[in-house]
mmCIF file of C-alpha atoms and ligand atoms in Angstrom:
data_model
loop_
_atom_site.group_PDB
_atom_site.id
_atom_site.type_symbol
_atom_site.label_atom_id
_atom_site.label_comp_id
_atom_site.label_asym_id
_atom_site.label_seq_id
_atom_site.Cartn_x
_atom_site.Cartn_y
_atom_site.Cartn_z
ATOM 1 C CA MET X 1 0.000 0.000 0.000
ATOM 2 C CA LYS X 2 1.378 3.410 -0.955
ATOM 3 C CA PRO X 3 2.161 5.649 2.018
ATOM 4 C CA ILE X 4 0.387 8.984 2.452
ATOM 5 C CA ILE X 5 2.627 12.026 2.780
ATOM 6 C CA GLY X 6 1.092 15.123 4.357
ATOM 7 C CA ILE X 7 2.265 18.405 2.812
ATOM 8 C CA THR X 8 1.601 21.517 4.891
ATOM 9 C CA CYS X 9 -0.180 24.265 2.965
ATOM 10 C CA GLY X 10 1.087 27.798 2.711
ATOM 11 C CA PHE X 11 -1.372 30.521 3.531
ATOM 12 C CA ASN X 12 -1.750 34.143 2.588
ATOM 13 C CA MET X 13 -4.478 36.732 2.568
ATOM 14 C CA ASP X 14 -4.112 37.662 -1.127
ATOM 15 C CA ALA X 15 -7.360 37.519 -3.058
ATOM 16 C CA GLY X 16 -9.384 37.082 0.107
ATOM 17 C CA GLY X 17 -7.242 34.309 1.596
ATOM 18 C CA ARG X 18 -5.631 31.315 -0.071
ATOM 19 C CA TYR X 19 -4.132 27.946 0.916
ATOM 20 C CA TYR X 20 -1.481 26.706 -1.494
ATOM 21 C CA VAL X 21 1.235 24.127 -2.229
ATOM 22 C CA ASN X 22 3.486 24.549 -5.265
ATOM 23 C CA GLU X 23 2.963 21.837 -7.853
ATOM 24 C CA PRO X 24 6.537 20.384 -7.931
ATOM 25 C CA TYR X 25 6.272 19.178 -4.294
ATOM 26 C CA VAL X 26 3.103 17.242 -5.083
ATOM 27 C CA ARG X 27 4.589 15.837 -8.278
ATOM 28 C CA CYS X 28 7.828 14.704 -6.568
ATOM 29 C CA ILE X 29 5.933 12.843 -3.827
ATOM 30 C CA GLU X 30 3.826 11.183 -6.499
ATOM 31 C CA ARG X 31 6.870 10.292 -8.617
ATOM 32 C CA ALA X 32 8.599 8.882 -5.530
ATOM 33 C CA GLY X 33 5.676 6.499 -4.949
ATOM 34 C CA GLY X 34 3.712 8.326 -2.243
ATOM 35 C CA ILE X 35 0.230 9.817 -2.132
ATOM 36 C CA PRO X 36 0.330 13.528 -1.289
ATOM 37 C CA LEU X 37 -2.289 14.883 1.128
ATOM 38 C CA LEU X 38 -2.466 18.650 1.526
ATOM 39 C CA LEU X 39 -2.823 19.812 5.143
ATOM 40 C CA PRO X 40 -4.379 23.259 5.702
ATOM 41 C CA GLY X 41 -4.024 25.440 8.782
ATOM 42 C CA LEU X 42 -7.118 24.883 10.947
ATOM 43 C CA ASP X 43 -8.399 26.663 14.056
ATOM 44 C CA THR X 44 -8.640 23.466 16.092
ATOM 45 C CA LYS X 45 -5.374 21.654 16.882
ATOM 46 C CA GLU X 46 -7.252 18.431 17.576
ATOM 47 C CA ASP X 47 -8.423 18.449 13.949
ATOM 48 C CA VAL X 48 -4.857 18.839 12.661
ATOM 49 C CA LYS X 49 -3.814 16.011 14.995
ATOM 50 C CA ARG X 50 -6.579 13.834 13.547
ATOM 51 C CA LEU X 51 -5.263 14.513 10.026
ATOM 52 C CA MET X 52 -1.738 13.678 11.219
ATOM 53 C CA GLN X 53 -2.992 10.259 12.338
ATOM 54 C CA GLU X 54 -3.907 9.572 8.699
ATOM 55 C CA VAL X 55 -0.469 10.300 7.228
ATOM 56 C CA ASP X 56 2.713 8.192 7.207
ATOM 57 C CA GLY X 57 5.160 11.039 6.626
ATOM 58 C CA ILE X 58 5.396 14.819 6.413
ATOM 59 C CA LEU X 59 6.846 17.221 3.870
ATOM 60 C CA LEU X 60 7.424 20.794 5.063
ATOM 61 C CA PRO X 61 7.788 22.893 1.892
ATOM 62 C CA GLY X 62 9.449 26.230 1.159
ATOM 63 C CA GLY X 63 7.796 29.575 1.741
ATOM 64 C CA VAL X 64 7.898 32.887 3.574
ATOM 65 C CA ASP X 65 10.082 33.838 6.563
ATOM 66 C CA VAL X 66 9.650 32.273 9.991
ATOM 67 C CA ASP X 67 8.542 34.794 12.645
ATOM 68 C CA PRO X 68 11.656 35.447 14.809
ATOM 69 C CA ALA X 69 9.415 35.624 17.892
ATOM 70 C CA HIS X 70 9.485 31.817 17.735
ATOM 71 C CA PHE X 71 13.210 31.848 18.522
ATOM 72 C CA GLY X 72 13.133 34.765 20.932
ATOM 73 C CA GLU X 73 14.202 37.640 18.666
ATOM 74 C CA GLU X 74 12.675 40.926 17.584
ATOM 75 C CA PRO X 75 12.229 41.407 13.812
ATOM 76 C CA ILE X 76 15.152 43.163 12.124
ATOM 77 C CA GLY X 77 14.491 45.607 9.276
ATOM 78 C CA GLU X 78 15.403 43.087 6.601
ATOM 79 C CA LEU X 79 12.943 40.404 7.727
ATOM 80 C CA GLY X 80 10.581 39.432 4.883
ATOM 81 C CA SER X 81 6.891 38.480 4.981
ATOM 82 C CA VAL X 82 5.708 36.304 7.863
ATOM 83 C CA GLU X 83 2.411 34.450 8.053
ATOM 84 C CA PRO X 84 1.336 33.594 11.627
ATOM 85 C CA ARG X 85 -1.277 31.031 10.596
ATOM 86 C CA TRP X 86 1.314 29.133 8.527
ATOM 87 C CA ASP X 87 3.910 29.188 11.343
ATOM 88 C CA GLN X 88 1.314 27.987 13.825
ATOM 89 C CA LEU X 89 0.318 25.025 11.631
ATOM 90 C CA GLU X 90 3.861 23.930 10.834
ATOM 91 C CA LEU X 91 5.286 24.321 14.342
ATOM 92 C CA TYR X 92 2.491 22.083 15.586
ATOM 93 C CA VAL X 93 2.896 19.557 12.758
ATOM 94 C CA ALA X 94 6.701 19.437 13.067
ATOM 95 C CA ARG X 95 6.631 18.942 16.857
ATOM 96 C CA LEU X 96 3.987 16.230 16.587
ATOM 97 C CA ALA X 97 5.951 14.497 13.804
ATOM 98 C CA LEU X 98 9.090 14.536 16.003
ATOM 99 C CA ALA X 99 7.150 13.239 19.023
ATOM 100 C CA TRP X 100 5.575 10.429 16.969
ATOM 101 C CA ASP X 101 8.753 9.691 14.981
ATOM 102 C CA LEU X 102 7.004 10.262 11.648
ATOM 103 C CA PRO X 103 9.379 10.472 8.668
ATOM 104 C CA LEU X 104 9.850 14.136 7.774
ATOM 105 C CA LEU X 105 11.551 16.061 4.985
ATOM 106 C CA GLY X 106 11.929 19.830 5.344
ATOM 107 C CA ILE X 107 12.787 21.944 2.311
ATOM 108 C CA CYS X 108 14.141 25.520 2.542
ATOM 109 C CA ARG X 109 11.667 27.210 4.936
ATOM 110 C CA GLY X 110 10.818 23.635 5.951
ATOM 111 C CA LEU X 111 14.387 23.080 7.223
ATOM 112 C CA GLN X 112 14.333 26.423 9.059
ATOM 113 C CA LEU X 113 10.913 25.723 10.546
ATOM 114 C CA LEU X 114 12.010 22.249 11.664
ATOM 115 C CA ASN X 115 15.053 23.740 13.386
ATOM 116 C CA VAL X 116 12.936 26.354 15.192
ATOM 117 C CA ALA X 117 10.296 23.762 16.141
ATOM 118 C CA ALA X 118 13.078 21.677 17.746
ATOM 119 C CA GLY X 119 14.521 24.658 19.664
ATOM 120 C CA GLY X 120 17.132 26.127 17.290
ATOM 121 C CA SER X 121 17.423 29.627 15.848
ATOM 122 C CA LEU X 122 17.821 31.342 12.458
ATOM 123 C CA TYR X 123 19.600 34.188 10.768
ATOM 124 C CA GLN X 124 16.740 36.505 9.817
ATOM 125 C CA ASP X 125 18.627 37.840 6.792
ATOM 126 C CA ILE X 126 21.900 36.488 5.385
ATOM 127 C CA PRO X 127 23.053 39.650 3.525
ATOM 128 C CA SER X 128 22.812 41.908 6.595
ATOM 129 C CA GLN X 129 23.884 39.353 9.235
ATOM 130 C CA ILE X 130 26.677 37.318 7.598
ATOM 131 C CA LYS X 131 29.860 38.819 6.177
ATOM 132 C CA GLY X 132 31.426 37.300 3.056
ATOM 133 C CA HIS X 133 28.426 35.250 2.010
ATOM 134 C CA ILE X 134 28.046 33.972 -1.542
ATOM 135 C CA GLN X 135 24.846 34.403 -3.584
ATOM 136 C CA HIS X 136 22.011 32.414 -1.975
ATOM 137 C CA THR X 137 19.198 34.062 -3.941
ATOM 138 C CA GLN X 138 20.204 32.952 -7.390
ATOM 139 C CA LYS X 139 19.345 34.800 -10.559
ATOM 140 C CA ALA X 140 20.066 31.683 -12.646
ATOM 141 C CA PRO X 141 17.093 29.512 -13.767
ATOM 142 C CA ARG X 142 15.316 27.915 -10.822
ATOM 143 C CA TRP X 143 16.461 24.371 -11.608
ATOM 144 C CA HIS X 144 20.146 25.327 -11.948
ATOM 145 C CA ALA X 145 22.637 24.059 -9.350
ATOM 146 C CA SER X 146 24.268 27.416 -8.609
ATOM 147 C CA HIS X 147 26.515 26.769 -5.603
ATOM 148 C CA ALA X 148 28.565 23.915 -4.146
ATOM 149 C CA ILE X 149 27.840 22.145 -0.871
ATOM 150 C CA ASP X 150 30.035 19.866 1.204
ATOM 151 C CA ILE X 151 28.194 16.856 2.582
ATOM 152 C CA GLU X 152 29.115 15.282 5.914
ATOM 153 C CA PRO X 153 30.537 11.756 5.602
ATOM 154 C CA GLY X 154 28.284 9.106 7.115
ATOM 155 C CA SER X 155 25.111 11.203 6.846
ATOM 156 C CA ILE X 156 21.845 10.159 5.214
ATOM 157 C CA LEU X 157 22.460 12.924 2.678
ATOM 158 C CA GLU X 158 25.733 11.298 1.674
ATOM 159 C CA GLU X 159 23.958 7.972 1.285
ATOM 160 C CA LEU X 160 21.333 9.556 -0.960
ATOM 161 C CA LEU X 161 23.377 12.024 -2.998
ATOM 162 C CA GLY X 162 27.019 10.949 -2.626
ATOM 163 C CA LYS X 163 29.594 13.520 -1.585
ATOM 164 C CA GLU X 164 31.584 14.372 -4.686
ATOM 165 C CA GLY X 165 30.948 17.653 -6.458
ATOM 166 C CA ILE X 166 27.426 18.233 -5.247
ATOM 167 C CA ARG X 167 25.931 21.550 -6.309
ATOM 168 C CA VAL X 168 22.455 22.832 -5.476
ATOM 169 C CA ASN X 169 20.071 25.656 -6.317
ATOM 170 C CA SER X 170 19.530 28.444 -3.784
ATOM 171 C CA PHE X 171 16.567 30.723 -2.968
ATOM 172 C CA HIS X 172 16.862 31.780 0.634
ATOM 173 C CA HIS X 173 17.790 34.876 2.605
ATOM 174 C CA GLN X 174 17.334 33.154 5.968
ATOM 175 C CA ALA X 175 19.439 30.269 7.300
ATOM 176 C CA VAL X 176 19.916 28.075 10.361
ATOM 177 C CA ARG X 177 21.985 29.891 13.007
ATOM 178 C CA VAL X 178 22.044 27.657 16.093
ATOM 179 C CA PRO X 179 21.092 24.066 15.223
ATOM 180 C CA ALA X 180 18.579 22.392 17.531
ATOM 181 C CA THR X 181 19.856 19.845 20.058
ATOM 182 C CA GLY X 182 19.737 16.324 18.669
ATOM 183 C CA PHE X 183 20.465 17.380 15.087
ATOM 184 C CA SER X 184 23.663 17.099 13.032
ATOM 185 C CA ILE X 185 24.719 19.545 10.383
ATOM 186 C CA THR X 186 25.034 17.409 7.255
ATOM 187 C CA ALA X 187 25.773 19.974 4.529
ATOM 188 C CA LYS X 188 27.293 23.448 4.273
ATOM 189 C CA SER X 189 27.981 25.857 1.441
ATOM 190 C CA ARG X 190 31.564 27.119 1.095
ATOM 191 C CA ASP X 191 30.738 30.305 3.026
ATOM 192 C CA GLY X 192 29.790 28.169 6.024
ATOM 193 C CA ILE X 193 26.008 28.482 5.727
ATOM 194 C CA ILE X 194 24.093 25.419 6.873
ATOM 195 C CA GLU X 195 22.459 23.689 3.907
ATOM 196 C CA GLY X 196 21.422 20.380 5.484
ATOM 197 C CA MET X 197 20.534 18.880 8.887
ATOM 198 C CA GLU X 198 19.288 15.560 10.168
ATOM 199 C CA SER X 199 18.131 14.107 13.483
ATOM 200 C CA HIS X 200 20.216 11.501 15.349
ATOM 201 C CA SER X 201 17.258 9.903 17.012
ATOM 202 C CA HIS X 202 14.453 9.550 14.458
ATOM 203 C CA ARG X 203 13.885 7.044 11.642
ATOM 204 C CA PHE X 204 14.139 9.825 9.014
ATOM 205 C CA VAL X 205 14.058 13.523 9.845
ATOM 206 C CA CYS X 206 16.046 15.500 7.332
ATOM 207 C CA GLY X 207 16.103 19.093 6.144
ATOM 208 C CA VAL X 208 17.745 20.711 3.125
ATOM 209 C CA GLN X 209 18.136 24.401 2.396
ATOM 210 C CA TRP X 210 17.892 24.018 -1.383
ATOM 211 C CA HIS X 211 14.928 23.109 -3.592
ATOM 212 C CA PRO X 212 15.317 19.513 -4.870
ATOM 213 C CA GLU X 213 11.749 19.593 -6.236
ATOM 214 C CA LEU X 214 12.858 22.172 -8.826
ATOM 215 C CA MET X 215 16.021 20.222 -9.773
ATOM 216 C CA VAL X 216 14.733 16.695 -10.428
ATOM 217 C CA ASP X 217 14.215 17.085 -14.179
ATOM 218 C CA HIS X 218 17.874 18.100 -14.647
ATOM 219 C CA TYR X 219 19.484 16.278 -11.692
ATOM 220 C CA PRO X 220 17.475 13.049 -11.239
ATOM 221 C CA GLU X 221 19.448 12.028 -8.121
ATOM 222 C CA GLN X 222 17.629 14.806 -6.242
ATOM 223 C CA LEU X 223 14.466 12.662 -6.341
ATOM 224 C CA GLU X 224 16.261 10.333 -3.876
ATOM 225 C CA LEU X 225 15.357 12.711 -1.024
ATOM 226 C CA PHE X 226 11.666 12.192 -1.779
ATOM 227 C CA ARG X 227 12.185 8.454 -2.346
ATOM 228 C CA GLN X 228 13.797 8.119 1.090
ATOM 229 C CA LEU X 229 10.883 9.967 2.715
ATOM 230 C CA VAL X 230 8.417 7.672 0.933
ATOM 231 C CA ARG X 231 10.431 4.500 1.720
ATOM 232 C CA SER X 232 10.649 5.418 5.370
ATOM 233 C CA ALA X 233 6.919 6.250 5.439
ATOM 234 C CA ALA X 234 6.139 2.938 3.719
ATOM 235 C CA SER X 235 8.062 0.953 6.332
ATOM 236 C CA LEU X 236 6.263 2.824 9.122
ATOM 237 C CA ARG X 237 2.929 2.115 7.350
ATOM 238 C CA ALA X 238 3.780 -1.586 7.280
ATOM 239 C CA THR X 239 4.146 -1.636 11.077
ATOM 240 C CA ARG X 240 0.816 0.165 11.584
ATOM 241 C CA VAL X 241 -1.472 -2.130 9.549
HETATM 242 MN MN1 MN J 1 22.111 28.281 -0.485
#
């Protein structure tokens, strides 16, 4: 039986309010052998919890900035858009997924959100807070692998992607600052910015700062991240039924 992967929905108030998930996330879960289920922000936490009981894994997608109040900071001038309803949903979903040991993949904002949910902190804005940084908001096409990363030997990322000459795309102005306890840093760009993290103590909890869902047509190995999420969710599913 195919596992169900919950994808948290973005939210904004444009056009009277809108829930959304970008198409490539849905397509990658489907291509990796999972069934995507879109999870909206709801007023009642018990209802979100009920939905979480129906899924075998979680994908936290990219999106707007995380509210720095969630890691004890005031907003600096360069902070971008924040969406409280989105933060509230994903902090709840991420913490529940960690508590239940549900397989989880966080992408871009999803990595940052995961780190904050687990007690870590973020840089609110790379250009104003980090000296000597390379370009992390690329002007190249969205699929293009614009900067190098170095992957930690022995990590899940190394298993999935190898470690030689890995390059990734980049669309972020925030980044992980202090990693949450219980997580390893598994990839960094050459300017020292954290590009990947994973948990020591869960079956599969992994975050990446790049956007593999936009790369898969040109760099097929990037689908392995989604395949690992689906495989891990499938093995959990097998123990539940
Ligand atoms: Mn980057």
